[in-house]
């Protein structure tokens, strides 16, 4: 196990009606609130009105609505300006990963002297201060509600990159599973694919003496597999929505990744797809993951893939580990198919024309060619992209 | 899943040489430090000297050594007086659960107007302030390094009770697995039994729609089973010590218990044993756990016991769930036997004479007769105690 610094200080208020605690929560941070949200689903669901009813009298609320999926630098800059003009004390971020990620960049951008893109493109440069963030989560997916990362897209340069600073870890996140009852089928499956991918990315790692982290990941993967079909067919099933919601936060708050080494594989490849084509992140991950698995299966990795099949899909460990490993990869693919995920690139509007360029960018924007579980060259990435053009056969 | 409030803000600095960060850590809280520790093993190991070398010049260090296992109220009171006399800013607690629990009571006691036993015996009364606590963990066991609970023994009334306040959650805990290399065999197995028991207590619960929490518990239980034999035979095996150490913190920081209902079963029964006989807590738990399992196995609980066998011991799920369940209980017992735990009460100096009195106290000091997984009357507790007088047969 590698040395690590684990810090997930977000206070999670989980369950029905936890919104009632919002006035007490916000009061700790100040009276002027930047309310950030996305496309307006919170208005249709009534959550927007509930927020105003609870805190509208006591707080001055400034709004930044319309935050797009794959949140853009221009929106971040707009948010920073709003905060500075209005002397905002706290950001109340209501939505999913995109809204929260955008809010994180705004929170840090307010105290940064320069273009916020600087600290995204130079991840790790020292930031000294950020506005406190409180979130109300409305979709189980990215885990941004309980971690210190944020992914921002520069629409001009077509770059989608992440930055990290402990300063932007949300102070409090309200997780009421009923807010995810209205998440549409497509977003529900994309969210589950995203959670699953975070677990996969951490699970397949060169550091293997991490039974604690891996045991947690296995449990969370089983949870996602068990409850996603229920959430898709019975969107208001509380048990399913609750387990998926809590799994999303725990999949990416350090528990499954701390103590490991290297970098992720599928996320850097996917980030190019959604930077170029603005596709839904989780769907891109679902498409790439089983092709990546097939591509990196070899004598060094077969044991881990077999263990994955055993622990996550309850497969018997065959003496020939390749049999169990290949069955596990097929079951991964079949799972996404059964959920209803469009499992080829053409189905999400991506053809072969830019694959080579994106493959080169994936290698350029990350260190997957050196530090991934199995290092991936631009040619490897291109092969994985190319295999994603057509359905897999087993 | 029940509503819950999860908050585990402790910053964990995990791994070799993390002690080097101590000066920066303490600096945030002040210059006057109460150093708490137990029987002096930190002097033999050199950790005591290392601490003085790192912070002895900059900080004023007051010492409270000799904190006993099952820490006593009189020691808490002594610590409170030391803090008040010396205007202590921060408590540096170096040791295991006993030292940290004692430090928590001191931290809260400094700002409490009255005898600290008040807030132990009336768990939940409002406390307003506590000294910050930094811990350096030297044994994997109680999880106190990352939670808000503390168990204190009143030696006069023979009561061993716990109190809880978020105020005493450690700010920073340094977890260097090499500090546990010198933990003797008996304490290592007692620590592992304690971790395992925390997981068992949370796993067997009336709330069953908690696959996230249960999956995490299953993974941590597998980890304890896998690595304890290694730690016992190769005390300096880093991989084993690291996994046990991290498992100890995660077993009892809310991850496996939040979202559930009711109270624990074996801990209230064990607390009477160690209050009356001052036995090692983890050993008492190991003795009681399989007897308790056998006692509460019935048509309502058999499914959960079978699942436990399947997920934790990799048993095949027999069509007759009782077969799997009983096999799981036997394997639990056999595991402790193999570790070398003395598995009957007489072996730890307890005879039949006070069993009835302790059974009555267990029911009086807790709500196990109403709120346990399977409610336990004084007669039930007495039966479990009595079964613990002789070896189990299967």
GROMACS .gro file of N, CA, C and O in nm, chain B residues 277 345-346 349-355 358 389:
model
   48
  671UNK      N    1  -1.411  -0.764   3.522
  671UNK     CA    2  -1.288  -0.845   3.531
  671UNK      C    3  -1.166  -0.781   3.462
  671UNK      O    4  -1.060  -0.839   3.460
  739UNK      N    5  -1.453  -1.839   2.879
  739UNK     CA    6  -1.441  -1.742   2.988
  739UNK      C    7  -1.342  -1.785   3.096
  739UNK      O    8  -1.262  -1.702   3.142
  740UNK      N    9  -1.344  -1.913   3.137
  740UNK     CA   10  -1.247  -1.952   3.241
  740UNK      C   11  -1.103  -1.923   3.201
  740UNK      O   12  -1.020  -1.888   3.285
  743UNK      N   13  -1.014  -1.601   3.317
  743UNK     CA   14  -1.031  -1.577   3.460
  743UNK      C   15  -1.174  -1.547   3.504
  743UNK      O   16  -1.194  -1.489   3.612
  744UNK      N   17  -1.270  -1.582   3.422
  744UNK     CA   18  -1.409  -1.554   3.459
  744UNK      C   19  -1.482  -1.686   3.485
  744UNK      O   20  -1.484  -1.774   3.398
  745UNK      N   21  -1.538  -1.700   3.607
  745UNK     CA   22  -1.615  -1.820   3.636
  745UNK      C   23  -1.764  -1.787   3.635
  745UNK      O   24  -1.804  -1.677   3.594
  746UNK      N   25  -1.846  -1.879   3.683
  746UNK     CA   26  -1.991  -1.862   3.672
  746UNK      C   27  -2.049  -1.768   3.778
  746UNK      O   28  -2.165  -1.724   3.766
  747UNK      N   29  -1.968  -1.729   3.876
  747UNK     CA   30  -2.026  -1.666   3.996
  747UNK      C   31  -2.101  -1.535   3.969
  747UNK      O   32  -2.203  -1.509   4.030
  748UNK      N   33  -2.049  -1.452   3.878
  748UNK     CA   34  -2.113  -1.320   3.859
  748UNK      C   35  -2.191  -1.309   3.727
  748UNK      O   36  -2.234  -1.200   3.690
  749UNK      N   37  -2.206  -1.421   3.659
  749UNK     CA   38  -2.268  -1.414   3.525
  749UNK      C   39  -2.409  -1.354   3.532
  749UNK      O   40  -2.446  -1.271   3.448
  752UNK      N   41  -2.391  -0.980   3.591
  752UNK     CA   42  -2.344  -0.908   3.470
  752UNK      C   43  -2.451  -0.907   3.361
  752UNK      O   44  -2.467  -0.809   3.289
  783UNK      N   45  -1.871  -2.057   2.884
  783UNK     CA   46  -1.786  -2.120   2.988
  783UNK      C   47  -1.710  -2.241   2.934
  783UNK      O   48  -1.604  -2.276   2.984
   0.00000   0.00000   0.00000
